[in-house]
Amino acid sequence: MAVGRSDTLQELITILETMFGETIIGSDINLVKHLFYSLKADQREFPFDYEGEKLTSVVEEVSEDTLVLYVPYLQPKGILRAKISFEILNILYQFEVVLLDFWEDHVRVKIPSELQAAAFRKNLRVAVDDLFMNYVILYRSLSGGERELGKNLSVEQRFFHLMKEIKKDNPSLKLINLMVTEYILGISKDYEIVFFGPGNDGGFFGDFVKKYNRSIYVPDCSLIKSYIGEEKDPYLANFRDEYLSLIQTRGQAKADEFFRELQKEEVRNFLISYIVTPIRLFNDPIGYVKVFSTAMDKFSIVQQQALYIEELGDILTYALTKVYIRQENFRNEKAVTRILDISMNGLLFEIEDGRTFNYLKQHNIIKMFIPISERNLVLRGEVVRFLEVGNGKYQLGVNFFDSNPDDMVFLQHYIFSKKMRILFE
């Protein structure tokens, strides 16, 4: 519901009328309609908050007292109100709108008759078209999000030197490989590290890892239940899902025969137990680590050791993804990082790599390197806004929370000079 004009809103209206002259003098609804005409002319995307679901919308039509908005993936839920917000001329607006009609990713809404909420930005944001950046993800946990008191803290303590290397801006993959190998040798001298590539699909284990994207643990190769029995461990699985899938497609007898033959082959190769864990780039399996024990070793890989190897796989996945993001940004056209606008609070940047976009939703604390004139700004921030804008492009908004000494002062001078050039053009 609209509210009465506060002194601040009245002052805002007076300023806007001064800036635009007679075109928007009059009632609030004329002012509001001009805001939506501006959004339509620029084809500006803005947030559409419907029942807690954050969508993106575009103005397609402005009528006498209604708007038609294009809102992809909009699903009517029986509620006839939504919130929209946008920025024009460094002023933030927010409205609650009444929804009149829905059809095929479109919605007709009633134009608000009064200004509801508006505020000037404290820090000026300027659009840029010649600014690029490189960045690196900063460690908070292996899975992203908040630091976990359980698994991830214990991982940091157990693999202290490895995690110390990985947390660097430019970790060495050669050193990481040596460290991972040493950790594996602490469990068993028998292991394989396999990466998929031309002529190497990883065989049976490669197919399984690609299909299910999780670790396989067989504690005792002499027992068929180790292969297909019910397991309750949240991190370690066996072949039961594949067994059930074979039953559905080929029948019970064929499924039993397949895993009996697999068991016999591994027993003939003197296997006692093994753990196979995926190596991923982003969330896509690109290989696996297999650690096993044989009859000559006279020991079995127990569950705790299997979890240890599974954690190593997660660490290696994180390291490979971090190095890929860091080193490939400027070498791969699909990962070019272009800054769209910047302020003292944050920036909006654009990429063309969907995998990186989705990965940053979890690992959203980043360190940015922005070359401006003779200086390379180093800023740290949190990615808080994610937009899929179509044509294979993705936009991400960052809030700054830290910087190298004096970099914010240099950024302030840059923004001021950039704004002055725009005003004089």
Short mmCIF file of C-alpha atoms in Angstrom, two decimals:
data_model
loop_
_atom_site.label_atom_id
_atom_site.label_comp_id
_atom_site.label_asym_id
_atom_site.label_seq_id
_atom_site.Cartn_x
_atom_site.Cartn_y
_atom_site.Cartn_z
CA MET A 1 0.00 0.00 0.00
CA ALA A 2 1.30 3.45 -0.85
CA VAL A 3 2.40 5.78 1.89
CA GLY A 4 2.12 9.52 2.18
CA ARG A 5 4.94 11.72 0.97
CA SER A 6 7.67 12.18 3.53
CA ASP A 7 9.91 15.23 3.48
CA THR A 8 12.64 13.12 1.86
CA LEU A 9 10.37 11.90 -0.93
CA GLN A 10 9.03 15.40 -1.54
CA GLU A 11 12.62 16.66 -1.76
CA LEU A 12 13.42 13.85 -4.19
CA ILE A 13 10.44 14.72 -6.40
CA THR A 14 11.45 18.39 -6.39
CA ILE A 15 15.01 17.48 -7.45
CA LEU A 16 13.78 15.20 -10.25
CA GLU A 17 11.33 17.82 -11.52
CA THR A 18 14.19 20.32 -11.59
CA MET A 19 16.36 17.86 -13.54
CA PHE A 20 13.71 16.90 -16.11
CA GLY A 21 11.55 19.99 -16.33
CA GLU A 22 7.85 19.93 -17.21
CA THR A 23 7.81 16.34 -18.48
CA ILE A 24 7.27 14.85 -15.02
CA ILE A 25 5.66 17.71 -13.11
CA GLY A 26 2.33 16.66 -11.70
CA SER A 27 1.04 13.63 -9.84
CA ASP A 28 3.16 10.80 -8.51
CA ILE A 29 1.76 8.36 -11.08
CA ASN A 30 3.21 10.44 -13.93
CA LEU A 31 6.59 10.34 -12.22
CA VAL A 32 6.31 6.59 -11.68
CA LYS A 33 5.25 6.02 -15.31
CA HIS A 34 8.31 7.91 -16.52
CA LEU A 35 10.49 5.60 -14.42
CA PHE A 36 9.01 2.57 -16.16
CA TYR A 37 9.28 4.22 -19.59
CA SER A 38 12.99 4.65 -18.84
CA LEU A 39 13.33 0.97 -17.89
CA LYS A 40 11.53 -0.06 -21.10
CA ALA A 41 13.64 2.18 -23.31
CA ASP A 42 16.89 0.76 -21.87
CA GLN A 43 15.53 -2.81 -21.70
CA ARG A 44 16.84 -2.77 -18.15
CA GLU A 45 16.56 -5.96 -16.10
CA PHE A 46 15.52 -5.62 -12.46
CA PRO A 47 14.61 -7.96 -9.56
CA PHE A 48 11.06 -9.32 -9.22
CA ASP A 49 10.45 -10.75 -5.73
CA TYR A 50 7.41 -13.05 -5.76
CA GLU A 51 6.65 -15.05 -2.61
CA GLY A 52 10.32 -15.21 -1.62
CA GLU A 53 11.43 -16.30 -5.11
CA LYS A 54 13.99 -13.94 -6.67
CA LEU A 55 13.29 -13.59 -10.41
CA THR A 56 14.44 -11.18 -13.11
CA SER A 57 12.01 -9.01 -15.08
CA VAL A 58 11.91 -6.59 -18.03
CA VAL A 59 9.26 -3.98 -18.92
CA GLU A 60 7.64 -4.89 -22.26
CA GLU A 61 4.68 -2.49 -22.33
CA VAL A 62 3.56 0.65 -20.46
CA SER A 63 -0.16 1.43 -20.70
CA GLU A 64 -2.34 4.08 -19.08
CA ASP A 65 -2.35 2.45 -15.66
CA THR A 66 -0.79 -1.01 -16.17
CA LEU A 67 2.55 -2.58 -17.11
CA VAL A 68 3.37 -5.82 -18.90
CA LEU A 69 6.50 -7.44 -17.48
CA TYR A 70 8.42 -10.34 -18.98
CA VAL A 71 9.44 -12.59 -16.06
CA PRO A 72 11.05 -15.90 -17.14
CA TYR A 73 10.11 -18.97 -15.05
CA LEU A 74 7.30 -17.14 -13.25
CA GLN A 75 4.77 -19.59 -11.78
CA PRO A 76 1.48 -18.16 -10.36
CA LYS A 77 1.01 -19.10 -6.70
CA GLY A 78 -2.35 -17.53 -5.91
CA ILE A 79 -0.72 -14.46 -4.35
CA LEU A 80 -1.44 -11.24 -6.24
CA ARG A 81 1.34 -9.01 -4.93
CA ALA A 82 5.06 -8.81 -5.66
CA LYS A 83 7.98 -6.48 -4.93
CA ILE A 84 10.14 -4.85 -7.59
CA SER A 85 13.22 -2.67 -7.20
CA PHE A 86 15.52 -0.84 -9.60
CA GLU A 87 17.97 2.04 -9.86
CA ILE A 88 17.80 5.10 -12.09
CA LEU A 89 20.21 8.03 -11.93
CA ASN A 90 21.83 6.73 -8.74
CA ILE A 91 18.44 6.55 -6.98
CA LEU A 92 17.11 3.25 -5.67
CA TYR A 93 13.35 2.65 -5.98
CA GLN A 94 11.20 -0.09 -4.49
CA PHE A 95 7.51 -0.79 -5.13
CA GLU A 96 4.94 -3.33 -4.08
CA VAL A 97 2.75 -3.98 -7.12
CA VAL A 98 -0.62 -5.66 -7.66
CA LEU A 99 -0.60 -8.55 -10.16
CA LEU A 100 -3.58 -8.54 -12.54
CA ASP A 101 -2.97 -11.32 -15.06
CA PHE A 102 -0.47 -14.13 -15.86
CA TRP A 103 0.42 -15.80 -19.18
CA GLU A 104 3.52 -17.55 -20.61
CA ASP A 105 6.31 -15.89 -18.57
CA HIS A 106 4.41 -12.58 -18.60
CA VAL A 107 2.48 -10.71 -15.95
CA ARG A 108 0.34 -7.58 -16.10
CA VAL A 109 0.66 -5.33 -13.04
CA LYS A 110 -1.02 -2.14 -11.93
CA ILE A 111 1.22 0.92 -12.02
CA PRO A 112 1.66 2.24 -8.45
CA SER A 113 -0.15 5.54 -8.03
CA GLU A 114 2.44 6.95 -5.61
CA LEU A 115 6.14 6.70 -4.84
CA GLN A 116 6.58 4.11 -2.12
CA ALA A 117 10.29 4.02 -1.30
CA ALA A 118 13.29 5.79 -2.81
CA ALA A 119 16.75 6.69 -1.62
CA PHE A 120 19.90 8.18 -3.04
CA ARG A 121 22.93 5.88 -3.12
CA LYS A 122 25.57 6.93 -0.62
CA ASN A 123 28.30 5.95 -3.06
CA LEU A 124 28.15 6.87 -6.71
CA ARG A 125 28.20 3.98 -9.16
CA VAL A 126 29.65 4.55 -12.64
CA ALA A 127 29.35 2.40 -15.73
CA VAL A 128 32.63 1.33 -17.35
CA ASP A 129 33.36 -0.36 -20.66
CA ASP A 130 37.15 -0.65 -20.57
CA LEU A 131 37.80 -2.27 -17.19
CA PHE A 132 38.65 -5.94 -16.69
CA MET A 133 39.77 -7.95 -13.70
CA ASN A 134 41.25 -11.22 -12.60
CA TYR A 135 40.22 -12.90 -9.36
CA VAL A 136 40.76 -15.90 -7.14
CA ILE A 137 38.33 -17.67 -4.79
CA LEU A 138 39.19 -17.40 -1.10
CA TYR A 139 38.87 -20.44 1.12
CA ARG A 140 36.00 -20.62 3.60
CA SER A 141 35.15 -24.32 3.38
CA LEU A 142 35.55 -27.11 0.82
CA SER A 143 31.84 -27.05 0.02
CA GLY A 144 31.51 -23.25 0.10
CA GLY A 145 29.12 -21.30 2.30
CA GLU A 146 29.72 -20.89 6.00
CA ARG A 147 32.61 -22.62 7.74
CA GLU A 148 31.45 -25.90 9.22
CA LEU A 149 32.47 -26.80 12.75
CA GLY A 150 32.67 -30.48 11.84
CA LYS A 151 34.13 -31.85 8.65
CA ASN A 152 35.90 -28.85 7.14
CA LEU A 153 37.72 -27.69 10.28
CA SER A 154 39.00 -31.22 10.90
CA VAL A 155 40.16 -31.35 7.26
CA GLU A 156 42.16 -28.13 7.74
CA GLN A 157 43.88 -29.59 10.80
CA ARG A 158 44.52 -33.03 9.30
CA PHE A 159 45.99 -31.68 6.04
CA PHE A 160 47.55 -28.53 7.46
CA HIS A 161 50.47 -28.06 5.02
CA LEU A 162 48.38 -28.99 1.98
CA MET A 163 45.63 -26.53 2.92
CA LYS A 164 48.24 -23.84 3.60
CA GLU A 165 49.49 -24.16 0.01
CA ILE A 166 45.97 -24.24 -1.44
CA LYS A 167 44.98 -21.02 0.36
CA LYS A 168 47.70 -19.08 -1.51
CA ASP A 169 46.69 -16.82 -4.39
CA ASN A 170 48.76 -18.92 -6.82
CA PRO A 171 49.04 -22.45 -5.40
CA SER A 172 51.53 -24.81 -7.05
CA LEU A 173 49.84 -27.86 -8.59
CA LYS A 174 53.19 -29.67 -8.67
CA LEU A 175 53.64 -29.21 -4.93
CA ILE A 176 50.00 -30.12 -4.27
CA ASN A 177 50.46 -33.34 -6.28
CA LEU A 178 53.53 -34.27 -4.22
CA MET A 179 51.71 -33.61 -0.95
CA VAL A 180 48.60 -35.57 -1.99
CA THR A 181 50.81 -38.51 -3.00
CA GLU A 182 52.54 -38.48 0.39
CA TYR A 183 49.18 -38.50 2.17
CA ILE A 184 48.00 -41.44 0.04
CA LEU A 185 51.18 -43.40 0.78
CA GLY A 186 50.34 -43.01 4.46
CA ILE A 187 47.32 -45.26 3.79
CA SER A 188 48.67 -47.70 1.17
CA LYS A 189 51.55 -48.01 -1.28
CA ASP A 190 49.07 -49.33 -3.87
CA TYR A 191 47.16 -46.56 -5.63
CA GLU A 192 46.20 -45.14 -9.03
CA ILE A 193 45.50 -41.55 -10.04
CA VAL A 194 43.58 -41.54 -13.33
CA PHE A 195 42.58 -38.52 -15.43
CA PHE A 196 40.12 -38.95 -18.29
CA GLY A 197 41.24 -37.92 -21.74
CA PRO A 198 41.48 -39.01 -25.38
CA GLY A 199 41.83 -42.78 -25.42
CA ASN A 200 41.33 -43.05 -21.65
CA ASP A 201 37.75 -43.12 -20.38
CA GLY A 202 38.70 -44.64 -17.04
CA GLY A 203 37.10 -48.03 -17.77
CA PHE A 204 34.45 -49.43 -15.45
CA PHE A 205 35.34 -47.13 -12.55
CA GLY A 206 35.44 -44.14 -14.88
CA ASP A 207 31.94 -44.90 -16.15
CA PHE A 208 30.65 -45.30 -12.60
CA VAL A 209 32.23 -42.07 -11.36
CA LYS A 210 30.86 -40.10 -14.34
CA LYS A 211 27.40 -41.54 -13.82
CA TYR A 212 27.08 -41.21 -10.03
CA ASN A 213 29.77 -38.61 -9.18
CA ARG A 214 30.55 -40.09 -5.75
CA SER A 215 33.03 -42.31 -3.92
CA ILE A 216 32.96 -46.13 -3.99
CA TYR A 217 34.16 -48.08 -0.96
CA VAL A 218 34.47 -51.88 -0.92
CA PRO A 219 35.73 -52.92 2.55
CA ASP A 220 35.99 -56.67 1.83
CA CYS A 221 36.26 -58.06 -1.70
CA SER A 222 35.50 -61.57 -0.44
CA LEU A 223 31.91 -60.60 0.45
CA ILE A 224 29.35 -59.84 -2.26
CA LYS A 225 27.42 -57.65 0.18
CA SER A 226 30.39 -55.25 0.18
CA TYR A 227 29.53 -54.61 -3.48
CA ILE A 228 25.73 -54.52 -3.50
CA GLY A 229 24.55 -54.51 0.13
CA GLU A 230 22.68 -51.59 1.67
CA GLU A 231 25.00 -48.84 2.94
CA LYS A 232 24.14 -45.89 5.19
CA ASP A 233 27.32 -43.83 5.08
CA PRO A 234 26.52 -40.32 3.67
CA TYR A 235 29.95 -39.99 2.01
CA LEU A 236 30.87 -43.53 0.95
CA ALA A 237 28.73 -45.73 -1.31
CA ASN A 238 29.12 -49.09 -3.02
CA PHE A 239 27.63 -50.40 -6.28
CA ARG A 240 24.10 -50.94 -4.98
CA ASP A 241 22.49 -48.22 -7.11
CA GLU A 242 24.13 -49.61 -10.24
CA TYR A 243 23.01 -53.10 -9.19
CA LEU A 244 19.38 -51.93 -8.87
CA SER A 245 19.67 -50.14 -12.20
CA LEU A 246 20.87 -53.35 -13.88
CA ILE A 247 17.96 -55.26 -12.35
CA GLN A 248 15.57 -52.78 -13.98
CA THR A 249 17.20 -52.96 -17.41
CA ARG A 250 18.58 -56.50 -17.63
CA GLY A 251 16.87 -58.49 -14.91
CA GLN A 252 17.87 -59.98 -11.56
CA ALA A 253 19.91 -62.88 -12.98
CA LYS A 254 22.06 -60.68 -15.25
CA ALA A 255 22.66 -58.15 -12.47
CA ASP A 256 23.75 -60.90 -10.03
CA GLU A 257 26.01 -62.44 -12.68
CA PHE A 258 27.67 -59.09 -13.49
CA PHE A 259 28.70 -58.33 -9.92
CA ARG A 260 29.68 -61.94 -9.19
CA GLU A 261 32.07 -61.77 -12.14
CA LEU A 262 33.39 -58.39 -10.97
CA GLN A 263 34.02 -59.83 -7.51
CA LYS A 264 35.75 -62.95 -8.88
CA GLU A 265 38.04 -60.86 -11.10
CA GLU A 266 39.12 -58.66 -8.22
CA VAL A 267 39.69 -61.62 -5.92
CA ARG A 268 41.84 -63.23 -8.64
CA ASN A 269 43.87 -59.99 -8.65
CA PHE A 270 44.37 -60.45 -4.88
CA LEU A 271 42.39 -57.34 -3.95
CA ILE A 272 41.32 -57.16 -0.30
CA SER A 273 39.63 -53.72 -0.18
CA TYR A 274 39.62 -50.40 -2.03
CA ILE A 275 38.27 -46.85 -2.18
CA VAL A 276 37.66 -44.95 -5.43
CA THR A 277 36.94 -41.22 -5.12
CA PRO A 278 36.24 -38.73 -7.96
CA ILE A 279 38.53 -35.89 -8.97
CA ARG A 280 36.42 -33.03 -10.28
CA LEU A 281 36.81 -29.71 -12.04
CA PHE A 282 33.99 -27.57 -10.68
CA ASN A 283 31.46 -30.39 -10.13
CA ASP A 284 32.31 -32.45 -13.21
CA PRO A 285 34.34 -35.66 -12.76
CA ILE A 286 37.62 -35.52 -14.72
CA GLY A 287 39.30 -38.52 -13.11
CA TYR A 288 39.55 -40.55 -9.93
CA VAL A 289 41.89 -41.75 -7.19
CA LYS A 290 41.87 -45.46 -6.39
CA VAL A 291 43.61 -46.67 -3.25
CA PHE A 292 43.60 -50.41 -2.53
CA SER A 293 45.13 -53.17 -0.44
CA THR A 294 46.10 -56.65 -1.64
CA ALA A 295 46.69 -60.03 -0.05
CA MET A 296 50.42 -59.22 0.08
CA ASP A 297 49.74 -56.16 2.23
CA LYS A 298 47.92 -58.15 4.92
CA PHE A 299 45.61 -55.29 5.90
CA SER A 300 42.25 -53.86 4.87
CA ILE A 301 41.36 -50.23 4.22
CA VAL A 302 38.97 -49.39 7.04
CA GLN A 303 36.14 -46.86 6.85
CA GLN A 304 38.12 -44.07 8.56
CA GLN A 305 40.94 -44.45 6.04
CA ALA A 306 38.42 -44.46 3.18
CA LEU A 307 36.94 -41.18 4.47
CA TYR A 308 40.49 -39.80 4.62
CA ILE A 309 40.98 -40.55 0.89
CA GLU A 310 37.52 -39.14 0.10
CA GLU A 311 38.51 -35.88 1.80
CA LEU A 312 41.75 -35.80 -0.22
CA GLY A 313 39.65 -36.06 -3.38
CA ASP A 314 37.56 -33.07 -2.28
CA ILE A 315 40.71 -31.05 -1.55
CA LEU A 316 42.22 -31.91 -4.94
CA THR A 317 38.93 -30.91 -6.61
CA TYR A 318 38.97 -27.54 -4.82
CA ALA A 319 42.62 -26.94 -5.72
CA LEU A 320 42.16 -27.75 -9.42
CA THR A 321 39.08 -25.54 -9.68
CA LYS A 322 40.77 -22.64 -7.90
CA VAL A 323 43.82 -22.81 -10.18
CA TYR A 324 41.60 -23.11 -13.27
CA ILE A 325 39.63 -19.98 -12.32
CA ARG A 326 42.81 -18.07 -11.47
CA GLN A 327 44.86 -19.00 -14.54
CA GLU A 328 42.24 -19.38 -17.26
CA ASN A 329 40.31 -16.11 -16.76
CA PHE A 330 42.29 -14.09 -19.28
CA ARG A 331 43.47 -16.99 -21.44
CA ASN A 332 40.03 -18.34 -22.29
CA GLU A 333 37.49 -16.18 -24.12
CA LYS A 334 34.64 -17.93 -22.32
CA ALA A 335 36.02 -16.84 -18.95
CA VAL A 336 36.81 -13.17 -19.70
CA THR A 337 35.87 -11.08 -16.67
CA ARG A 338 34.55 -7.67 -17.73
CA ILE A 339 33.50 -5.06 -15.15
CA LEU A 340 30.20 -3.34 -16.03
CA ASP A 341 29.99 -0.77 -13.23
CA ILE A 342 31.85 0.04 -10.03
CA SER A 343 31.37 2.08 -6.86
CA MET A 344 33.04 2.41 -3.47
CA ASN A 345 30.71 -0.34 -2.19
CA GLY A 346 31.19 -2.94 -4.90
CA LEU A 347 31.06 -3.76 -8.57
CA LEU A 348 29.11 -5.71 -11.19
CA PHE A 349 31.08 -7.99 -13.50
CA GLU A 350 30.21 -10.25 -16.42
CA ILE A 351 31.48 -13.69 -17.42
CA GLU A 352 30.59 -16.24 -20.11
CA ASP A 353 31.36 -19.45 -18.23
CA GLY A 354 28.29 -21.14 -16.73
CA ARG A 355 30.36 -23.54 -14.61
CA THR A 356 32.20 -20.67 -12.92
CA PHE A 357 28.90 -18.83 -12.40
CA ASN A 358 27.36 -21.80 -10.57
CA TYR A 359 30.54 -22.52 -8.60
CA LEU A 360 30.65 -18.94 -7.28
CA LYS A 361 27.18 -19.38 -5.79
CA GLN A 362 28.82 -21.54 -3.13
CA HIS A 363 32.41 -20.25 -3.13
CA ASN A 364 31.40 -16.59 -3.16
CA ILE A 365 34.28 -14.93 -1.27
CA ILE A 366 36.78 -13.68 -3.86
CA LYS A 367 39.95 -11.61 -4.12
CA MET A 368 39.97 -9.27 -7.13
CA PHE A 369 42.91 -7.81 -9.06
CA ILE A 370 41.86 -4.74 -11.07
CA PRO A 371 44.47 -2.91 -13.19
CA ILE A 372 43.67 0.82 -13.29
CA SER A 373 46.24 3.10 -14.93
CA GLU A 374 49.59 2.40 -13.26
CA ARG A 375 48.11 0.64 -10.23
CA ASN A 376 46.80 -2.89 -9.69
CA LEU A 377 44.00 -2.65 -7.13
CA VAL A 378 43.59 -5.63 -4.78
CA LEU A 379 40.07 -5.84 -3.33
CA ARG A 380 38.23 -8.56 -1.42
CA GLY A 381 34.50 -9.03 -1.59
CA GLU A 382 31.47 -11.28 -1.39
CA VAL A 383 29.43 -12.17 -4.47
CA VAL A 384 25.84 -11.37 -3.47
CA ARG A 385 23.98 -11.06 -6.77
CA PHE A 386 23.67 -13.63 -9.59
CA LEU A 387 21.93 -12.90 -12.90
CA GLU A 388 21.62 -15.04 -16.04
CA VAL A 389 21.19 -12.45 -18.76
CA GLY A 390 20.96 -14.75 -21.78
CA ASN A 391 23.19 -15.35 -24.81
CA GLY A 392 25.59 -17.29 -22.59
CA LYS A 393 26.36 -14.26 -20.39
CA TYR A 394 26.21 -14.10 -16.59
CA GLN A 395 26.42 -11.07 -14.30
CA LEU A 396 27.58 -11.11 -10.68
CA GLY A 397 27.41 -8.32 -8.11
CA VAL A 398 30.12 -8.02 -5.44
CA ASN A 399 30.16 -6.14 -2.13
CA PHE A 400 33.66 -5.07 -1.03
CA PHE A 401 34.74 -5.75 2.55
CA ASP A 402 38.54 -5.30 2.43
CA SER A 403 41.37 -3.91 0.29
CA ASN A 404 45.09 -3.32 0.21
CA PRO A 405 46.26 -0.06 1.84
CA ASP A 406 45.30 3.09 -0.10
CA ASP A 407 43.52 1.15 -2.86
CA MET A 408 40.10 2.53 -1.86
CA VAL A 409 41.47 6.07 -2.03
CA PHE A 410 42.79 5.38 -5.55
CA LEU A 411 39.41 3.85 -6.50
CA GLN A 412 37.61 6.95 -5.21
CA HIS A 413 39.77 9.19 -7.41
CA TYR A 414 39.12 6.92 -10.40
CA ILE A 415 35.33 6.98 -9.91
CA PHE A 416 35.32 10.76 -9.49
CA SER A 417 37.42 11.35 -12.63
CA LYS A 418 35.32 8.86 -14.60
CA LYS A 419 32.11 10.64 -13.57
CA MET A 420 33.52 14.05 -14.45
CA ARG A 421 34.50 12.84 -17.94
CA ILE A 422 30.95 11.51 -18.46
CA LEU A 423 29.42 14.83 -17.39
CA PHE A 424 31.63 16.85 -19.77
CA GLU A 425 31.09 14.59 -22.79
#
